[in-house]
Amino acid sequence: MERHFDDELKELRKDVLKMSDLARDAISRSIEALKNRDKVQAQKVIDDDGNIDELELVVDEKCIDLIALYQPMATDLRFITTGMKLNAELERIADLAVDIAQRVLELADKPLLKPLIDIPKLSDVAQNMVREAIDSFIKKNVGLADKVMASDEEADELRNKICAELINDYMLRDASTANRAVPLLLVARHLERICDHATNIAEDVIYMVEGKTIKHHHDK
């Protein structure tokens, strides 16, 4: 019985890793589509989201079955319930990648307002935060979780820099640029929200490992 339980926990880890890989790949492909104003690639990100939604349901069912069949206690129970939370966060991250792809469709037939420099940087930060947040879960590593939360400030600064440039250097100087600037503003916001979800994952990992709730006040 215990061996079966351990095997199913390993399968849960694999599924969460797969969700993470799919979510990060969706972010990467949506940003590549933006760089190239590639409608086909953007639409592929949107179409592929159904696979992530299906996997989310599978992972949730596995978590519920593990709790119902084995009635785990303490550490194992926290691991499974945290897995369910992470599963939901990763699905939302994938949805935000879809939102970016939809912005690409809005911009695809228009010349880019400016060279993309800080948005790809923010995308890299977001993808690294998601990867390290999931690694912290798999390895039960609080140090990695702390690193993720510390990175959120860099993400906020990049988002603010992008927004300030688009508003002050373009929209306020020439209102006709709004139809190209606003989608980029939204892309920055979507990426920043991805970083927030990665931070949520890191907070959940700390609770899983230490039983300590830090949500809403991890800076204290």
PDB file of C-alpha atoms in Angstrom:
ATOM      1  CA  MET A   1       0.000   0.000   0.000  1.00  0.00           C
ATOM      2  CA  GLU A   2       2.774   2.403   0.987  1.00  0.00           C
ATOM      3  CA  ARG A   3       4.755   1.551  -2.152  1.00  0.00           C
ATOM      4  CA  HIS A   4       1.745   2.314  -4.364  1.00  0.00           C
ATOM      5  CA  PHE A   5       1.297   5.627  -2.555  1.00  0.00           C
ATOM      6  CA  ASP A   6       4.949   6.582  -3.118  1.00  0.00           C
ATOM      7  CA  ASP A   7       4.682   5.666  -6.801  1.00  0.00           C
ATOM      8  CA  GLU A   8       1.604   7.851  -7.196  1.00  0.00           C
ATOM      9  CA  LEU A   9       3.334  10.755  -5.464  1.00  0.00           C
ATOM     10  CA  LYS A  10       6.144  10.416  -8.020  1.00  0.00           C
ATOM     11  CA  GLU A  11       3.558  10.521 -10.814  1.00  0.00           C
ATOM     12  CA  LEU A  12       2.085  13.669  -9.281  1.00  0.00           C
ATOM     13  CA  ARG A  13       5.532  15.292  -9.323  1.00  0.00           C
ATOM     14  CA  LYS A  14       5.930  14.366 -12.994  1.00  0.00           C
ATOM     15  CA  ASP A  15       2.537  15.822 -13.874  1.00  0.00           C
ATOM     16  CA  VAL A  16       3.277  19.105 -12.089  1.00  0.00           C
ATOM     17  CA  LEU A  17       6.615  19.311 -13.923  1.00  0.00           C
ATOM     18  CA  LYS A  18       4.821  18.689 -17.205  1.00  0.00           C
ATOM     19  CA  MET A  19       2.321  21.457 -16.415  1.00  0.00           C
ATOM     20  CA  SER A  20       5.214  23.780 -15.648  1.00  0.00           C
ATOM     21  CA  ASP A  21       7.005  22.914 -18.893  1.00  0.00           C
ATOM     22  CA  LEU A  22       3.848  23.506 -20.939  1.00  0.00           C
ATOM     23  CA  ALA A  23       3.157  26.826 -19.214  1.00  0.00           C
ATOM     24  CA  ARG A  24       6.710  28.112 -19.668  1.00  0.00           C
ATOM     25  CA  ASP A  25       6.734  26.971 -23.285  1.00  0.00           C
ATOM     26  CA  ALA A  26       3.498  28.878 -23.878  1.00  0.00           C
ATOM     27  CA  ILE A  27       5.079  32.041 -22.459  1.00  0.00           C
ATOM     28  CA  SER A  28       8.177  31.623 -24.610  1.00  0.00           C
ATOM     29  CA  ARG A  29       6.214  30.965 -27.803  1.00  0.00           C
ATOM     30  CA  SER A  30       3.863  33.879 -27.215  1.00  0.00           C
ATOM     31  CA  ILE A  31       6.801  36.274 -26.809  1.00  0.00           C
ATOM     32  CA  GLU A  32       8.511  34.861 -29.912  1.00  0.00           C
ATOM     33  CA  ALA A  33       5.258  35.392 -31.782  1.00  0.00           C
ATOM     34  CA  LEU A  34       5.255  38.990 -30.557  1.00  0.00           C
ATOM     35  CA  LYS A  35       8.836  39.587 -31.689  1.00  0.00           C
ATOM     36  CA  ASN A  36       8.039  38.234 -35.143  1.00  0.00           C
ATOM     37  CA  ARG A  37       4.411  39.461 -35.262  1.00  0.00           C
ATOM     38  CA  ASP A  38       3.610  35.871 -36.146  1.00  0.00           C
ATOM     39  CA  LYS A  39      -0.150  35.268 -36.178  1.00  0.00           C
ATOM     40  CA  VAL A  40       0.214  31.542 -36.871  1.00  0.00           C
ATOM     41  CA  GLN A  41       2.434  30.973 -33.850  1.00  0.00           C
ATOM     42  CA  ALA A  42       0.205  33.139 -31.663  1.00  0.00           C
ATOM     43  CA  GLN A  43      -2.871  31.178 -32.716  1.00  0.00           C
ATOM     44  CA  LYS A  44      -1.028  27.927 -31.944  1.00  0.00           C
ATOM     45  CA  VAL A  45      -0.462  29.103 -28.364  1.00  0.00           C
ATOM     46  CA  ILE A  46      -4.178  29.821 -28.067  1.00  0.00           C
ATOM     47  CA  ASP A  47      -5.188  26.481 -29.592  1.00  0.00           C
ATOM     48  CA  ASP A  48      -2.774  24.464 -27.430  1.00  0.00           C
ATOM     49  CA  ASP A  49      -4.219  25.857 -24.212  1.00  0.00           C
ATOM     50  CA  GLY A  50      -6.854  23.127 -24.251  1.00  0.00           C
ATOM     51  CA  ASN A  51      -4.126  20.535 -23.594  1.00  0.00           C
ATOM     52  CA  ILE A  52      -3.072  22.417 -20.457  1.00  0.00           C
ATOM     53  CA  ASP A  53      -6.678  22.698 -19.282  1.00  0.00           C
ATOM     54  CA  GLU A  54      -7.099  18.935 -19.694  1.00  0.00           C
ATOM     55  CA  LEU A  55      -3.913  18.210 -17.754  1.00  0.00           C
ATOM     56  CA  GLU A  56      -5.083  20.508 -14.951  1.00  0.00           C
ATOM     57  CA  LEU A  57      -8.202  18.362 -14.553  1.00  0.00           C
ATOM     58  CA  VAL A  58      -6.137  15.173 -14.551  1.00  0.00           C
ATOM     59  CA  VAL A  59      -3.805  16.484 -11.833  1.00  0.00           C
ATOM     60  CA  ASP A  60      -6.714  17.672  -9.684  1.00  0.00           C
ATOM     61  CA  GLU A  61      -8.368  14.261  -9.938  1.00  0.00           C
ATOM     62  CA  LYS A  62      -5.134  12.512  -8.989  1.00  0.00           C
ATOM     63  CA  CYS A  63      -4.735  14.737  -5.924  1.00  0.00           C
ATOM     64  CA  ILE A  64      -8.301  14.102  -4.807  1.00  0.00           C
ATOM     65  CA  ASP A  65      -7.886  10.350  -5.345  1.00  0.00           C
ATOM     66  CA  LEU A  66      -4.650  10.322  -3.328  1.00  0.00           C
ATOM     67  CA  ILE A  67      -6.356  12.017  -0.406  1.00  0.00           C
ATOM     68  CA  ALA A  68      -9.451   9.812  -0.589  1.00  0.00           C
ATOM     69  CA  LEU A  69      -7.630   6.491  -1.013  1.00  0.00           C
ATOM     70  CA  TYR A  70      -4.673   6.917   1.311  1.00  0.00           C
ATOM     71  CA  GLN A  71      -5.829   9.565   3.819  1.00  0.00           C
ATOM     72  CA  PRO A  72      -2.270  10.970   4.063  1.00  0.00           C
ATOM     73  CA  MET A  73      -1.166  12.886   7.115  1.00  0.00           C
ATOM     74  CA  ALA A  74       1.084  15.858   7.842  1.00  0.00           C
ATOM     75  CA  THR A  75       3.891  16.263   5.266  1.00  0.00           C
ATOM     76  CA  ASP A  76       2.340  14.112   2.548  1.00  0.00           C
ATOM     77  CA  LEU A  77      -1.021  15.819   2.882  1.00  0.00           C
ATOM     78  CA  ARG A  78       0.598  19.254   2.594  1.00  0.00           C
ATOM     79  CA  PHE A  79       2.521  18.076  -0.478  1.00  0.00           C
ATOM     80  CA  ILE A  80      -0.660  16.911  -2.216  1.00  0.00           C
ATOM     81  CA  THR A  81      -2.740  19.967  -1.332  1.00  0.00           C
ATOM     82  CA  THR A  82       0.131  22.223  -2.399  1.00  0.00           C
ATOM     83  CA  GLY A  83       0.272  20.291  -5.669  1.00  0.00           C
ATOM     84  CA  MET A  84      -3.380  21.157  -6.244  1.00  0.00           C
ATOM     85  CA  LYS A  85      -2.698  24.835  -5.598  1.00  0.00           C
ATOM     86  CA  LEU A  86       0.317  24.837  -7.913  1.00  0.00           C
ATOM     87  CA  ASN A  87      -1.735  23.116 -10.577  1.00  0.00           C
ATOM     88  CA  ALA A  88      -4.256  25.973 -10.500  1.00  0.00           C
ATOM     89  CA  GLU A  89      -1.514  28.620 -10.536  1.00  0.00           C
ATOM     90  CA  LEU A  90       0.137  27.006 -13.561  1.00  0.00           C
ATOM     91  CA  GLU A  91      -3.158  26.882 -15.430  1.00  0.00           C
ATOM     92  CA  ARG A  92      -3.605  30.619 -14.801  1.00  0.00           C
ATOM     93  CA  ILE A  93      -0.045  31.246 -15.990  1.00  0.00           C
ATOM     94  CA  ALA A  94      -0.851  29.404 -19.220  1.00  0.00           C
ATOM     95  CA  ASP A  95      -4.009  31.511 -19.579  1.00  0.00           C
ATOM     96  CA  LEU A  96      -1.869  34.646 -19.335  1.00  0.00           C
ATOM     97  CA  ALA A  97       0.353  33.301 -22.121  1.00  0.00           C
ATOM     98  CA  VAL A  98      -2.835  32.989 -24.172  1.00  0.00           C
ATOM     99  CA  ASP A  99      -3.649  36.610 -23.304  1.00  0.00           C
ATOM    100  CA  ILE A 100      -0.230  37.620 -24.658  1.00  0.00           C
ATOM    101  CA  ALA A 101      -0.887  35.640 -27.838  1.00  0.00           C
ATOM    102  CA  GLN A 102      -4.187  37.475 -28.257  1.00  0.00           C
ATOM    103  CA  ARG A 103      -2.339  40.784 -28.012  1.00  0.00           C
ATOM    104  CA  VAL A 104      -0.034  39.514 -30.747  1.00  0.00           C
ATOM    105  CA  LEU A 105      -3.032  38.987 -33.015  1.00  0.00           C
ATOM    106  CA  GLU A 106      -3.989  42.627 -32.396  1.00  0.00           C
ATOM    107  CA  LEU A 107      -0.506  43.828 -33.354  1.00  0.00           C
ATOM    108  CA  ALA A 108       0.454  41.388 -36.090  1.00  0.00           C
ATOM    109  CA  ASP A 109      -0.582  43.559 -39.038  1.00  0.00           C
ATOM    110  CA  LYS A 110       0.940  46.738 -37.611  1.00  0.00           C
ATOM    111  CA  PRO A 111       4.575  47.838 -37.498  1.00  0.00           C
ATOM    112  CA  LEU A 112       6.079  47.514 -34.038  1.00  0.00           C
ATOM    113  CA  LEU A 113       6.055  50.785 -32.154  1.00  0.00           C
ATOM    114  CA  LYS A 114       9.631  50.287 -30.925  1.00  0.00           C
ATOM    115  CA  PRO A 115      12.276  47.573 -30.711  1.00  0.00           C
ATOM    116  CA  LEU A 116      11.369  45.031 -28.047  1.00  0.00           C
ATOM    117  CA  ILE A 117      14.036  45.111 -25.340  1.00  0.00           C
ATOM    118  CA  ASP A 118      12.501  45.119 -21.866  1.00  0.00           C
ATOM    119  CA  ILE A 119       9.492  42.911 -22.652  1.00  0.00           C
ATOM    120  CA  PRO A 120      11.733  39.937 -23.581  1.00  0.00           C
ATOM    121  CA  LYS A 121      13.749  40.635 -20.411  1.00  0.00           C
ATOM    122  CA  LEU A 122      10.563  40.539 -18.353  1.00  0.00           C
ATOM    123  CA  SER A 123       9.565  37.331 -20.119  1.00  0.00           C
ATOM    124  CA  ASP A 124      12.892  35.749 -19.139  1.00  0.00           C
ATOM    125  CA  VAL A 125      12.386  36.803 -15.521  1.00  0.00           C
ATOM    126  CA  ALA A 126       8.876  35.360 -15.547  1.00  0.00           C
ATOM    127  CA  GLN A 127       9.962  32.034 -17.031  1.00  0.00           C
ATOM    128  CA  ASN A 128      12.864  31.720 -14.580  1.00  0.00           C
ATOM    129  CA  MET A 129      10.573  32.489 -11.643  1.00  0.00           C
ATOM    130  CA  VAL A 130       8.111  29.804 -12.719  1.00  0.00           C
ATOM    131  CA  ARG A 131      10.893  27.255 -13.238  1.00  0.00           C
ATOM    132  CA  GLU A 132      12.524  27.972  -9.872  1.00  0.00           C
ATOM    133  CA  ALA A 133       9.174  28.013  -8.075  1.00  0.00           C
ATOM    134  CA  ILE A 134       8.379  24.523  -9.370  1.00  0.00           C
ATOM    135  CA  ASP A 135      11.917  23.339  -8.586  1.00  0.00           C
ATOM    136  CA  SER A 136      11.426  24.564  -5.018  1.00  0.00           C
ATOM    137  CA  PHE A 137       8.272  22.432  -4.821  1.00  0.00           C
ATOM    138  CA  ILE A 138       9.869  19.290  -6.263  1.00  0.00           C
ATOM    139  CA  LYS A 139      12.997  19.651  -4.104  1.00  0.00           C
ATOM    140  CA  LYS A 140      11.128  21.050  -1.073  1.00  0.00           C
ATOM    141  CA  ASN A 141      13.720  23.835  -1.108  1.00  0.00           C
ATOM    142  CA  VAL A 142      12.803  26.964   0.849  1.00  0.00           C
ATOM    143  CA  GLY A 143      15.928  28.774  -0.355  1.00  0.00           C
ATOM    144  CA  LEU A 144      14.730  28.531  -3.966  1.00  0.00           C
ATOM    145  CA  ALA A 145      11.284  29.733  -2.920  1.00  0.00           C
ATOM    146  CA  ASP A 146      12.867  32.751  -1.219  1.00  0.00           C
ATOM    147  CA  LYS A 147      14.836  33.470  -4.398  1.00  0.00           C
ATOM    148  CA  VAL A 148      11.616  33.477  -6.433  1.00  0.00           C
ATOM    149  CA  MET A 149       9.962  35.955  -4.089  1.00  0.00           C
ATOM    150  CA  ALA A 150      13.021  38.210  -4.196  1.00  0.00           C
ATOM    151  CA  SER A 151      12.831  38.251  -8.010  1.00  0.00           C
ATOM    152  CA  ASP A 152       9.333  39.722  -7.943  1.00  0.00           C
ATOM    153  CA  GLU A 153      10.758  43.191  -7.285  1.00  0.00           C
ATOM    154  CA  GLU A 154      12.836  43.010 -10.480  1.00  0.00           C
ATOM    155  CA  ALA A 155       9.699  42.026 -12.392  1.00  0.00           C
ATOM    156  CA  ASP A 156       7.767  44.981 -10.978  1.00  0.00           C
ATOM    157  CA  GLU A 157      10.575  47.378 -11.881  1.00  0.00           C
ATOM    158  CA  LEU A 158      10.715  46.112 -15.454  1.00  0.00           C
ATOM    159  CA  ARG A 159       6.933  46.351 -15.803  1.00  0.00           C
ATOM    160  CA  ASN A 160       6.997  49.920 -14.494  1.00  0.00           C
ATOM    161  CA  LYS A 161       9.839  50.844 -16.863  1.00  0.00           C
ATOM    162  CA  ILE A 162       7.966  49.432 -19.865  1.00  0.00           C
ATOM    163  CA  CYS A 163       4.749  51.230 -18.944  1.00  0.00           C
ATOM    164  CA  ALA A 164       6.465  54.555 -18.265  1.00  0.00           C
ATOM    165  CA  GLU A 165       8.245  54.464 -21.623  1.00  0.00           C
ATOM    166  CA  LEU A 166       5.150  53.535 -23.623  1.00  0.00           C
ATOM    167  CA  ILE A 167       2.990  56.154 -21.938  1.00  0.00           C
ATOM    168  CA  ASN A 168       5.439  59.044 -21.613  1.00  0.00           C
ATOM    169  CA  ASP A 169       7.516  58.612 -24.762  1.00  0.00           C
ATOM    170  CA  TYR A 170       4.759  57.548 -27.118  1.00  0.00           C
ATOM    171  CA  MET A 171       1.116  57.855 -26.093  1.00  0.00           C
ATOM    172  CA  LEU A 172       1.385  61.275 -24.445  1.00  0.00           C
ATOM    173  CA  ARG A 173       3.428  62.649 -27.332  1.00  0.00           C
ATOM    174  CA  ASP A 174       1.314  61.152 -30.092  1.00  0.00           C
ATOM    175  CA  ALA A 175      -2.161  59.793 -29.318  1.00  0.00           C
ATOM    176  CA  SER A 176      -2.224  57.919 -32.634  1.00  0.00           C
ATOM    177  CA  THR A 177       0.309  55.437 -31.210  1.00  0.00           C
ATOM    178  CA  ALA A 178      -2.215  54.182 -28.645  1.00  0.00           C
ATOM    179  CA  ASN A 179      -3.462  51.294 -30.793  1.00  0.00           C
ATOM    180  CA  ARG A 180       0.090  49.885 -30.843  1.00  0.00           C
ATOM    181  CA  ALA A 181       1.137  50.933 -27.340  1.00  0.00           C
ATOM    182  CA  VAL A 182      -1.850  49.632 -25.364  1.00  0.00           C
ATOM    183  CA  PRO A 183      -1.385  45.966 -26.397  1.00  0.00           C
ATOM    184  CA  LEU A 184       2.270  46.205 -25.316  1.00  0.00           C
ATOM    185  CA  LEU A 185       1.183  47.699 -21.991  1.00  0.00           C
ATOM    186  CA  LEU A 186      -1.099  44.719 -21.552  1.00  0.00           C
ATOM    187  CA  VAL A 187       1.676  42.267 -22.450  1.00  0.00           C
ATOM    188  CA  ALA A 188       3.828  43.789 -19.708  1.00  0.00           C
ATOM    189  CA  ARG A 189       0.921  43.468 -17.296  1.00  0.00           C
ATOM    190  CA  HIS A 190       0.317  39.835 -18.285  1.00  0.00           C
ATOM    191  CA  LEU A 191       3.995  39.014 -17.712  1.00  0.00           C
ATOM    192  CA  GLU A 192       3.987  40.755 -14.341  1.00  0.00           C
ATOM    193  CA  ARG A 193       0.919  38.746 -13.334  1.00  0.00           C
ATOM    194  CA  ILE A 194       2.773  35.547 -14.294  1.00  0.00           C
ATOM    195  CA  CYS A 195       5.504  36.598 -11.866  1.00  0.00           C
ATOM    196  CA  ASP A 196       2.842  37.126  -9.191  1.00  0.00           C
ATOM    197  CA  HIS A 197       1.578  33.580  -9.716  1.00  0.00           C
ATOM    198  CA  ALA A 198       5.153  32.253  -9.429  1.00  0.00           C
ATOM    199  CA  THR A 199       5.433  34.156  -6.146  1.00  0.00           C
ATOM    200  CA  ASN A 200       2.197  32.547  -4.961  1.00  0.00           C
ATOM    201  CA  ILE A 201       3.711  29.144  -5.721  1.00  0.00           C
ATOM    202  CA  ALA A 202       6.828  30.016  -3.721  1.00  0.00           C
ATOM    203  CA  GLU A 203       4.676  31.087  -0.761  1.00  0.00           C
ATOM    204  CA  ASP A 204       2.761  27.809  -0.921  1.00  0.00           C
ATOM    205  CA  VAL A 205       6.024  25.865  -0.968  1.00  0.00           C
ATOM    206  CA  ILE A 206       7.207  27.581   2.196  1.00  0.00           C
ATOM    207  CA  TYR A 207       3.941  26.642   3.879  1.00  0.00           C
ATOM    208  CA  MET A 208       4.330  23.060   2.639  1.00  0.00           C
ATOM    209  CA  VAL A 209       7.874  22.718   3.984  1.00  0.00           C
ATOM    210  CA  GLU A 210       7.725  24.788   7.159  1.00  0.00           C
ATOM    211  CA  GLY A 211       4.007  24.981   7.929  1.00  0.00           C
ATOM    212  CA  LYS A 212       4.434  28.763   7.985  1.00  0.00           C
ATOM    213  CA  THR A 213       1.940  31.049   6.238  1.00  0.00           C
ATOM    214  CA  ILE A 214       3.608  34.084   4.700  1.00  0.00           C
ATOM    215  CA  LYS A 215       1.040  35.046   2.056  1.00  0.00           C
ATOM    216  CA  HIS A 216       0.428  38.818   1.884  1.00  0.00           C
ATOM    217  CA  HIS A 217       3.404  39.595   4.132  1.00  0.00           C
ATOM    218  CA  HIS A 218       6.452  37.681   2.905  1.00  0.00           C
ATOM    219  CA  ASP A 219       8.528  40.858   3.094  1.00  0.00           C
ATOM    220  CA  LYS A 220       8.298  40.960   6.873  1.00  0.00           C
TER     221      LYS A 220
END
